[in-house]
Coordinates of C-alpha atoms in Angstrom, one line a residue:
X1 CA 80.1 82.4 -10.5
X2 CA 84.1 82.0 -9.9
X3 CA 84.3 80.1 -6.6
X4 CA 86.7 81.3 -4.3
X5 CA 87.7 80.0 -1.0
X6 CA 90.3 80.9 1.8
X7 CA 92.0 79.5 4.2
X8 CA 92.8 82.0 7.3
X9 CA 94.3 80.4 10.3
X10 CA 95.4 82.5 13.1
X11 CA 99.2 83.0 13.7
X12 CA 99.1 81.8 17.5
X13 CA 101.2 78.8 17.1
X14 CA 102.3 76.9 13.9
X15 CA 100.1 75.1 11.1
X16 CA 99.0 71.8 12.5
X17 CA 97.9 68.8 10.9
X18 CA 94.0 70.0 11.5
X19 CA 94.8 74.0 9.7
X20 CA 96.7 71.7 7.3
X21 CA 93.5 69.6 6.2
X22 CA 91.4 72.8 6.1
X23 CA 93.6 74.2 3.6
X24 CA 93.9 71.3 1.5
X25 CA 90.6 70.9 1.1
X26 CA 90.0 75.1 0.5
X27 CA 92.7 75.0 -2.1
X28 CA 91.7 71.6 -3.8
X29 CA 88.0 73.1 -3.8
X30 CA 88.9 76.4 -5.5
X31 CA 91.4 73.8 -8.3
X32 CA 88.8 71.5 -9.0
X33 CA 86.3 74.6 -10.0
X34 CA 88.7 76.7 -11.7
X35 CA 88.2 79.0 -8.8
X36 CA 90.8 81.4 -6.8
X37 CA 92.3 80.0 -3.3
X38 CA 92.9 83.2 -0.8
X39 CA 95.5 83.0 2.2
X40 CA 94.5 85.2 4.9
X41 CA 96.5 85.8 8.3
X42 CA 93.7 86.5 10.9
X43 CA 95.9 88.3 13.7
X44 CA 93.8 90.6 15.8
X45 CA 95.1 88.4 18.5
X46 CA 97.7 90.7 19.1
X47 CA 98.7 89.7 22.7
X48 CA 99.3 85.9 20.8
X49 CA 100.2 86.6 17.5
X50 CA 103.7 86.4 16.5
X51 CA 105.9 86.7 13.7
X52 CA 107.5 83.7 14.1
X53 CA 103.6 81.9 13.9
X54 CA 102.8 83.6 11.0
X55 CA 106.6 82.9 9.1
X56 CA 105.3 78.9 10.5
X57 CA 102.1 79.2 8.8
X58 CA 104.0 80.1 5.5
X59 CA 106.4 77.6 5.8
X60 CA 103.7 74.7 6.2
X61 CA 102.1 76.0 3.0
X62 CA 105.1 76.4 0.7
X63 CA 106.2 72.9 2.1
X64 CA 102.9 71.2 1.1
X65 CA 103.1 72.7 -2.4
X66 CA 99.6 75.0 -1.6
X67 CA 99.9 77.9 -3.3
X68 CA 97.6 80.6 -3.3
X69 CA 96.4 82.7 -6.0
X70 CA 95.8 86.5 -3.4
X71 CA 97.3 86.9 -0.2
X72 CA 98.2 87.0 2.5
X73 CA 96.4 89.5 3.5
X74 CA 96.7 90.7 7.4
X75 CA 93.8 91.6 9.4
X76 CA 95.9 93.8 11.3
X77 CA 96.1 96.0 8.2
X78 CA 92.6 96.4 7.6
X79 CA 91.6 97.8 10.8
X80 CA 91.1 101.3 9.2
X81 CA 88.1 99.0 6.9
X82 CA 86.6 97.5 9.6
X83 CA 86.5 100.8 11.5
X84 CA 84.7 102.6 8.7
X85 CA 82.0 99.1 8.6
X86 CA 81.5 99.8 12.2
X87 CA 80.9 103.2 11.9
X88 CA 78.0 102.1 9.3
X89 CA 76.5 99.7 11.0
X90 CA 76.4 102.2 14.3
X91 CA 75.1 104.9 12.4
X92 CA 72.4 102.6 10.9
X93 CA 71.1 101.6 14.0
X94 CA 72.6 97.5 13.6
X95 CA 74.9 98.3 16.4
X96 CA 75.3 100.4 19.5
X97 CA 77.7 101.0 22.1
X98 CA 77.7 99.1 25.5
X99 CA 79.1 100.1 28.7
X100 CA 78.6 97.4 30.8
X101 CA 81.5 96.9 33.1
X102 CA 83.7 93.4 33.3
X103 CA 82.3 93.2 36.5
X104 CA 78.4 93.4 36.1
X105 CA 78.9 91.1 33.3
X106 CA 80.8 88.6 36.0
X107 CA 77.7 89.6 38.7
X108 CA 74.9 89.0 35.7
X109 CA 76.6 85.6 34.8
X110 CA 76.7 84.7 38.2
X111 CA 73.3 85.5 38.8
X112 CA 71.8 83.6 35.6
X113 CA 73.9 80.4 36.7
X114 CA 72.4 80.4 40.2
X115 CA 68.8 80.6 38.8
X116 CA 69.9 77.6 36.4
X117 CA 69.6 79.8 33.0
X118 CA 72.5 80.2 30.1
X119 CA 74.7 83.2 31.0
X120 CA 74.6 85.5 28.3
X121 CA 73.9 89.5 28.0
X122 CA 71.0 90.8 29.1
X123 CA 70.8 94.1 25.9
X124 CA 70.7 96.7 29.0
X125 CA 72.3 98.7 26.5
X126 CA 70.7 98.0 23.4
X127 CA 68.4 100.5 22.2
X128 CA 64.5 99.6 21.8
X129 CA 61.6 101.6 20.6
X130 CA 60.3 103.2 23.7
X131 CA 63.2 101.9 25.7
X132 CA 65.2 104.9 27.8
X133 CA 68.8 104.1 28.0
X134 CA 70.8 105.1 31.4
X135 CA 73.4 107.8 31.4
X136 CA 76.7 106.9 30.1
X137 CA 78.9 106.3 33.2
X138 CA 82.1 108.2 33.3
X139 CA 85.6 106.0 33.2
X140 CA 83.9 103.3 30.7
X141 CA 84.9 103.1 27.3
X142 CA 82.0 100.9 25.3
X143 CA 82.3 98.2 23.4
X144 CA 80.3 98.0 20.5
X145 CA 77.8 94.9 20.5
X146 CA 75.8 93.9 17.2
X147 CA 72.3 93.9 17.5
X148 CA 71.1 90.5 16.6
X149 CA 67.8 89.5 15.7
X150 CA 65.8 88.8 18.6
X151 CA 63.5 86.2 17.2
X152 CA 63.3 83.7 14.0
X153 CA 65.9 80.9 13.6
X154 CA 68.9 81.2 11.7
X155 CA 69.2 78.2 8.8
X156 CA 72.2 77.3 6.7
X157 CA 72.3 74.4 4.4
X158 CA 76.2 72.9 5.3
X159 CA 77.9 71.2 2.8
X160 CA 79.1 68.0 5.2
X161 CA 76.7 68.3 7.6
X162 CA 73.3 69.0 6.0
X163 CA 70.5 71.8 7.8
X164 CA 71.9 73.5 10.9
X165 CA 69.1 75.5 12.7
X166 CA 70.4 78.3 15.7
X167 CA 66.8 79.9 17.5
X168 CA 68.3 83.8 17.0
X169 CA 66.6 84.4 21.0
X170 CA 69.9 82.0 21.7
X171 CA 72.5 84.1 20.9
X172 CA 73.4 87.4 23.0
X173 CA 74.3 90.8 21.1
X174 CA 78.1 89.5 19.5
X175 CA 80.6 92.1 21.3
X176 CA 82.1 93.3 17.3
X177 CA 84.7 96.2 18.9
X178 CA 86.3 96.1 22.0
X179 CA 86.5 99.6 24.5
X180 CA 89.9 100.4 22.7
X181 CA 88.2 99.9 19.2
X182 CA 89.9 96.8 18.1
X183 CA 87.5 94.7 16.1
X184 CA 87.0 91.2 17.0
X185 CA 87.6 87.9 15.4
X186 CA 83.9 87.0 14.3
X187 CA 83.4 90.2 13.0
X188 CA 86.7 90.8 11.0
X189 CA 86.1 87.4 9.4
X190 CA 82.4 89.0 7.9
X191 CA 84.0 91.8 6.6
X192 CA 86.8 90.0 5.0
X193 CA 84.6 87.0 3.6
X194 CA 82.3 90.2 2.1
X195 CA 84.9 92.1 0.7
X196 CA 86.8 89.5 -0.7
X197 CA 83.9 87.8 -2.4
X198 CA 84.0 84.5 -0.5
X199 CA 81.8 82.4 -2.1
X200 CA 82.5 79.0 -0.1
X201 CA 84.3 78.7 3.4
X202 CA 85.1 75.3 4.2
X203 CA 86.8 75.4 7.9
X204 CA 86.6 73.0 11.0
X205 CA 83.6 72.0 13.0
X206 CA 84.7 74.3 15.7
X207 CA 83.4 77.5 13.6
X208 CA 79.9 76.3 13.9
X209 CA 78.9 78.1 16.3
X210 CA 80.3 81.3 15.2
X211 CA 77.9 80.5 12.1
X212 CA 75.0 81.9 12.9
X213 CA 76.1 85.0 14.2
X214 CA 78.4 86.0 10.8
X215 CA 75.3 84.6 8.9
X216 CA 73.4 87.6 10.8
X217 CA 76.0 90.4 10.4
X218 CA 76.7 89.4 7.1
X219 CA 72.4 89.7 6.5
X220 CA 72.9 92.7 8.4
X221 CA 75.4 94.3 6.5
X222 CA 73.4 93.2 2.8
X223 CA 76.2 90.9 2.0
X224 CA 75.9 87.7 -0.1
X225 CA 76.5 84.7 1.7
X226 CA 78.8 82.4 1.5
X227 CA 78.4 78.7 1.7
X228 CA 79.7 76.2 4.4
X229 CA 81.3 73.3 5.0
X230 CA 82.5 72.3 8.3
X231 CA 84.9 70.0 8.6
X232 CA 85.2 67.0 11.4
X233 CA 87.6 66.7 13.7
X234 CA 90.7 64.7 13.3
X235 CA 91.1 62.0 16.1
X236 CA 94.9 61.4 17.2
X237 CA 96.2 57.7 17.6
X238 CA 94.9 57.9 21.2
X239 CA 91.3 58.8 19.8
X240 CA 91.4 62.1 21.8
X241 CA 90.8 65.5 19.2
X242 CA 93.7 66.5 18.0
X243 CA 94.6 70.4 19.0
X244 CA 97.7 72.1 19.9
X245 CA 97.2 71.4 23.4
X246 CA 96.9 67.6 22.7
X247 CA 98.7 65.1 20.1
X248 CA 98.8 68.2 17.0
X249 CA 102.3 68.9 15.4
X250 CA 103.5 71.4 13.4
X251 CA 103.4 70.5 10.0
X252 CA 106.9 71.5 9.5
X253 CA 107.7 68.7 12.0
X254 CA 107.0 65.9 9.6
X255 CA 109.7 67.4 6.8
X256 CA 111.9 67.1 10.7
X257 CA 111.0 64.2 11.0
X258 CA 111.5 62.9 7.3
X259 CA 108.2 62.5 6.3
X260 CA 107.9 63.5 2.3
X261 CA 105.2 66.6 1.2
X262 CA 103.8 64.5 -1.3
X263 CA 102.9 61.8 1.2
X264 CA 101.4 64.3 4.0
X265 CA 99.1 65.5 1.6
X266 CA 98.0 62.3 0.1
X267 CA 97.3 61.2 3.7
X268 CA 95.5 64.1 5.2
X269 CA 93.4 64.2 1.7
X270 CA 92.0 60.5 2.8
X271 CA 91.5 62.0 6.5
X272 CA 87.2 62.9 6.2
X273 CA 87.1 62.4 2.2
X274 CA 87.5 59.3 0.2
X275 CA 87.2 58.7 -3.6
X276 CA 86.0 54.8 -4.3
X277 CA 88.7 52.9 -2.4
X278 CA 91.8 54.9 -3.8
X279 CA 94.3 54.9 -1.2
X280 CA 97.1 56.0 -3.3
X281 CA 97.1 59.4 -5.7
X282 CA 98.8 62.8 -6.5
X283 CA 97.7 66.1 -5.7
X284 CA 96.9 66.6 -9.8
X285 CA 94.3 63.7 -9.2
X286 CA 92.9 64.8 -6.0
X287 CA 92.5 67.9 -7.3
X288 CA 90.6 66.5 -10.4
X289 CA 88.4 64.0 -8.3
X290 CA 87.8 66.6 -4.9
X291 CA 83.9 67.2 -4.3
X292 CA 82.2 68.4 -1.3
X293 CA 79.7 65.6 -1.4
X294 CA 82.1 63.0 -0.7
X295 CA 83.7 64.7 3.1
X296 CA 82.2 62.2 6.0
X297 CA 80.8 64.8 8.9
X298 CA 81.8 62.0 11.2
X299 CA 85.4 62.5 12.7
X300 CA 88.4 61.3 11.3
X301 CA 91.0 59.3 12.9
X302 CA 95.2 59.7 12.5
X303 CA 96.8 56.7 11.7
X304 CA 100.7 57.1 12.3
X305 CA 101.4 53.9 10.7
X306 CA 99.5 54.6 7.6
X307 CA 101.3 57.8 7.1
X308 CA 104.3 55.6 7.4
X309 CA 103.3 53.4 4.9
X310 CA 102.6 55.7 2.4
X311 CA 105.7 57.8 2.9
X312 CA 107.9 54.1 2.1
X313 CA 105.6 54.1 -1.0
X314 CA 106.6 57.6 -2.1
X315 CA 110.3 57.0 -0.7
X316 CA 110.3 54.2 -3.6
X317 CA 108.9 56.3 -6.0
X318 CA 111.1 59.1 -5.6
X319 CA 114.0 59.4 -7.8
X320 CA 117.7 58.8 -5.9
X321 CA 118.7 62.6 -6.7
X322 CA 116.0 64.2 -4.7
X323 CA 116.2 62.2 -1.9
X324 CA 119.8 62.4 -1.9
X325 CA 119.5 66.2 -1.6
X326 CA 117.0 66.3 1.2
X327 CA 118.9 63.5 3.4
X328 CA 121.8 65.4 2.3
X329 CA 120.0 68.0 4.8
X330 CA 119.2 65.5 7.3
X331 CA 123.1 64.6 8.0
X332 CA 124.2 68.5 7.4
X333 CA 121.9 68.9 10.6
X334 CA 124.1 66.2 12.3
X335 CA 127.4 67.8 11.2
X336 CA 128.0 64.9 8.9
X337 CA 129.3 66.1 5.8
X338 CA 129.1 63.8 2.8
X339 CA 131.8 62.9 -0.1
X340 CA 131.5 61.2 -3.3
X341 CA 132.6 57.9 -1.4
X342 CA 130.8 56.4 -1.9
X343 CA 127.5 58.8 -3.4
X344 CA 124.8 59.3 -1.9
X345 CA 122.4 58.7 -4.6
X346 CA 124.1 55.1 -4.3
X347 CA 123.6 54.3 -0.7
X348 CA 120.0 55.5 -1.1
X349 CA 119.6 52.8 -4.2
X350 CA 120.6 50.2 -2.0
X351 CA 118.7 51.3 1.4
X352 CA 115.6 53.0 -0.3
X353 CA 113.1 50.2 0.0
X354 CA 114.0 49.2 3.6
X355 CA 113.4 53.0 5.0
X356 CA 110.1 54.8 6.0
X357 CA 111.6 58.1 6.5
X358 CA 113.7 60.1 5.0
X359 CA 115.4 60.6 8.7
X360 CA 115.9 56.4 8.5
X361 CA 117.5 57.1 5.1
X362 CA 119.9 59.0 6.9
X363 CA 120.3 56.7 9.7
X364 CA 121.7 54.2 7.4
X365 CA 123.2 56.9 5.5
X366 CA 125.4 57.7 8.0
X367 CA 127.6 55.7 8.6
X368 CA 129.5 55.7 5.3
X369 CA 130.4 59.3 6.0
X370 CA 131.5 58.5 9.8
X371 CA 133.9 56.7 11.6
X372 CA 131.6 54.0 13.1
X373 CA 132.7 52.6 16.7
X374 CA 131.1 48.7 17.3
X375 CA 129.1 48.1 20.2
X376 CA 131.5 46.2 22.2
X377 CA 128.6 43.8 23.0
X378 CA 128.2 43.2 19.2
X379 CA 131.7 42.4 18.5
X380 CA 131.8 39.7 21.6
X381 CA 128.7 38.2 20.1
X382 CA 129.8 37.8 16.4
X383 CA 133.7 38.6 16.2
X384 CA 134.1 35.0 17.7
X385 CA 137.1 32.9 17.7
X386 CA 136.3 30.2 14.6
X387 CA 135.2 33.0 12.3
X388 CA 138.4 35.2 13.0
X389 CA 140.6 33.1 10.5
X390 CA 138.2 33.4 7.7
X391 CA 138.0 37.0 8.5
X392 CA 141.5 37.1 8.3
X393 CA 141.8 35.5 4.9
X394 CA 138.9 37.2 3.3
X395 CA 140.7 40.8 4.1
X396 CA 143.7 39.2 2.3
X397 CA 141.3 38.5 -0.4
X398 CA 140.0 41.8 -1.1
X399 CA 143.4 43.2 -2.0
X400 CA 143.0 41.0 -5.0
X401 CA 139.3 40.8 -6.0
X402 CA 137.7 43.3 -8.6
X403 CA 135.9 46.2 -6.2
X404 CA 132.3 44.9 -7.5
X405 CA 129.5 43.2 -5.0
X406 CA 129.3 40.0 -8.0
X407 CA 133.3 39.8 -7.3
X408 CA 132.6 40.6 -3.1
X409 CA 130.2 37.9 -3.1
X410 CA 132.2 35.2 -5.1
X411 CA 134.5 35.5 -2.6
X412 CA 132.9 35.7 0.3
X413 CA 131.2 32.2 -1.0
X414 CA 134.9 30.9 -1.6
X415 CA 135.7 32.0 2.2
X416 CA 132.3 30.1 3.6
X417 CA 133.1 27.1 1.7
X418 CA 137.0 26.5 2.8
X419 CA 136.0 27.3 6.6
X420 CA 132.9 25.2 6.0
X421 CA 130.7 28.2 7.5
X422 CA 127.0 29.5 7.0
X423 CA 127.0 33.3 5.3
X424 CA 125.6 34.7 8.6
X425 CA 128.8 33.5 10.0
X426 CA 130.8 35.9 8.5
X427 CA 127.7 38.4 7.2
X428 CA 126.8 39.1 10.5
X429 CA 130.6 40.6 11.9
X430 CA 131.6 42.0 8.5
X431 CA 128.6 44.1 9.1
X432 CA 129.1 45.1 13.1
X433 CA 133.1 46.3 11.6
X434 CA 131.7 48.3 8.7
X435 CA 128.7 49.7 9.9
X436 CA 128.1 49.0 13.7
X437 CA 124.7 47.1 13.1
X438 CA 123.4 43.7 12.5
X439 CA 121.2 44.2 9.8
X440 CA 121.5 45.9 6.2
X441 CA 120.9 44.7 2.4
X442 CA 122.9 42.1 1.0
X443 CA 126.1 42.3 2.7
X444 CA 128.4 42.4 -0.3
X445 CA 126.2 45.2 -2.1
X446 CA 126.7 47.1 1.3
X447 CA 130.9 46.6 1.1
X448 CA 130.8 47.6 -2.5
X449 CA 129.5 50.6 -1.3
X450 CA 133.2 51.9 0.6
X451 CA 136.4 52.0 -1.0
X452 CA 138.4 48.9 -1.0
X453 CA 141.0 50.2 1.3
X454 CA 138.5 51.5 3.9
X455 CA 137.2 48.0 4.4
X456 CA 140.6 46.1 4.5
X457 CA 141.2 49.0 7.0
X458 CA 138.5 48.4 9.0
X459 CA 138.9 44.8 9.5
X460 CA 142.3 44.9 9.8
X461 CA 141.6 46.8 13.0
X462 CA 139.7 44.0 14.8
X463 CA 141.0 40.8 12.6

């Protein structure tokens, strides 16, 4: 059997970090077993559906490096399938049309509250042996409702979660067209999974209730079943579920926000699945070591700080002339346009393992491509009086020394030594003139960075 799995998220809003996990794990699933991974863009949801949710969707994916081997396919272009499926299933007697009103459903709901019962159809309109149906009322156009098995339990083996059981006489006839004919969302995804030979859907938890009734439509129908795996929740840093209405983020937000691919996936692949105690690894080994057995079906929780920390660790990794060329994108968002003075790739060197982000990188970045204006309260604090002199005389000094941080430090030693000073002394301002901040690496690696005549320049201007 080839194994093939999909991920099909609905183009309502962007891909969040939940939709992001689900796919992972689909495509990782359908790597490990030499399978086929199927993107699928489930938008019958017309009235919410947008282009620019679905162009979202396809951004997170290409961003994280998931490709998929078929797709997308659109619902929205297979109505003229599910149309002919329905037509089936009415014609063999596994679904009928309902014309119940909006507002005898509301008056039927109300009804079964008051007497304390779960509100849910009552089959007025489903045909029985011996059964006579009313006359059709003018005005209504029916929706059609699936006729689900009345009695018996519905069983699935899930792949996290172990034996679900539903009692069928707990779910109501599934409402599969709506009175203008558009099919609805549980029913599409049976035909789809069926005619694209799904053989393993791993989604969230939320889906389990939908289970059972595309278990019975699929049964229905004569269609092999797939197998499940429902996934846990993800927790935010709050410990509330993450959604889009609370704590979720696009994915495209963390490239924003500087955050590297490579690092998002390694940390969502350690949200609900674990290998031994490897914290660190690349998609080629989680592919190699996913399995099924090892997801926990209790929820997972979102550490910001540990995406953090293994961003820096793939920050450090990374070689100097990527990351030059995606900060490069972070400052061309600011307007900052960058020269070869000093190169990127060598600021990065020298900032690389004090940054978490790739947004920090560009923080520090920055200001070698800007005119930097001090904090006045910074120069008060550090351009005082006694150092001014040795400021004076190390600026003098420059014009002479060889433009290297071994010759920027000798003298800067020299300096501290004649004006019997500590290096923070004349660390601390050199760094407020150049740069407008207190701290960076070693001071005379950061000067070596700019031209000579930018830094005479510079302190000239306040010495």
């Amino acid at each position: 059997m080839t194994i093939r799995t999909r991920f099909a998220p609905s183009p309502t809003g962007y891909l969040h970090i939940g939709g992001a996990r689900t796919a992972l794990f689909s495509w990782a699933y359908a790597r490990k077993m030499g399978g086929t991974f199927i993107l699928r863009i489930e938008d019958t949801d017309v009235e919410r559906s947008t282009p620019e949710a679905v162009q979202a969707i396809l951004d997170g994916m290409q961003w994280l490096n998931l490709e998929y081997d078929e797709g997308p396919f659109y619902q929205m272009q297979r109505i003229d399938r599910y149309k002919t499926v329905l037509q089936q299933m009415l014609d063999e007697g596994k679904a009928y049309y309902c014309y119940t009103s909006t507002e005898e459903l509301d008056a039927l709901r109300e009804a079964q509250r008051v007497r304390g019962e779960k509100p849910r159809y009552d089959g007025r309109w489903r045909p029985e042996q011996g059964k006579t149906l009313p006359t059709p009322p003018a005005g209504i156009k029916p929706v059609v409702r699936f006729k689900n098995p009345k009695h018996g339990v519905t069983v699935w083996d899930d792949l996290v979660k172990g034996k679900i059981i539903f009692d069928n006489d707990e779910l109501d006839d599934l409402i599969i067209a709506r009175g203008d004919g558009t099919p609805t969302y549980n029913f599409c995804v049976v035909v789809d999974d069926w005619d694209m030979g799904i053989t393993h859907v791993i989604r969230g938890d939320d889906h389990v209730n939908n289970t059972p009734r595309q278990i019975n439509i699929l049964k229905a129908l004569g269609a092999t079943l797939p197998q499940y795996a429902h996934l846990s929740m993800i927790l935010g840093d709050d410990g509330q579920k993450l959604s889009k209405r609370h704590g979720a983020v696009s994915v495209m937000q963390y490239a924003d926000e500087g955050y590297l691919p490579e690092a998002v996936i390694n940390y969502l692949a350690r949200l609900g699945w674990s290998h031994g105690d490897d914290e660190i690894f690349t998609a080629e080994q989680f592919c190699k070591w996913f399995d099924l057995d090892h997801i926990t079906p209790s929820a997972a929780q979102f550490n910001t700080e540990k995406l953090r920390w293994l961003n820096q660790h793939y920050i450090k990794q990374t070689d100097n002339t990527r990351l030059a060329e995606l900060v490069k994108q972070h400052l061309a968002k600011r307007d900052v346009q960058v020269s070869d003075s000093p190169k990127l790739e060598a600021v990065i060197a020298l900032y690389k393992e004090r940054v978490a982000t790739l947004l920090e990188m560009a923080d520090e970045a920055e200001v070698f491509y800007t005119e930097v204006k001090p904090a006045q309260e910074l120069l008060d604090t550090h351009l005082t009086p006694d150092v001014i002199p040795a400021l004076q005389e190390l600026a003098a000094g420059f014009n002479e020394v060889v433009w290297e941080a071994a010759s920027i430090g000798a003298l800067i030693k020299t300096v501290l030594a004649k004006y019997n000073l500590k290096m923070p002394k004349l660390a601390m301002p050199l760094r407020v003139i150049l740069v407008g901040k207190t701290h960076t690496p070693s001071v005379d690696a950061v000067l070596a960075l700019f031209t000579k005549r930018a830094v005479i320049e510079r302190l000239k201007r306040y010495v």
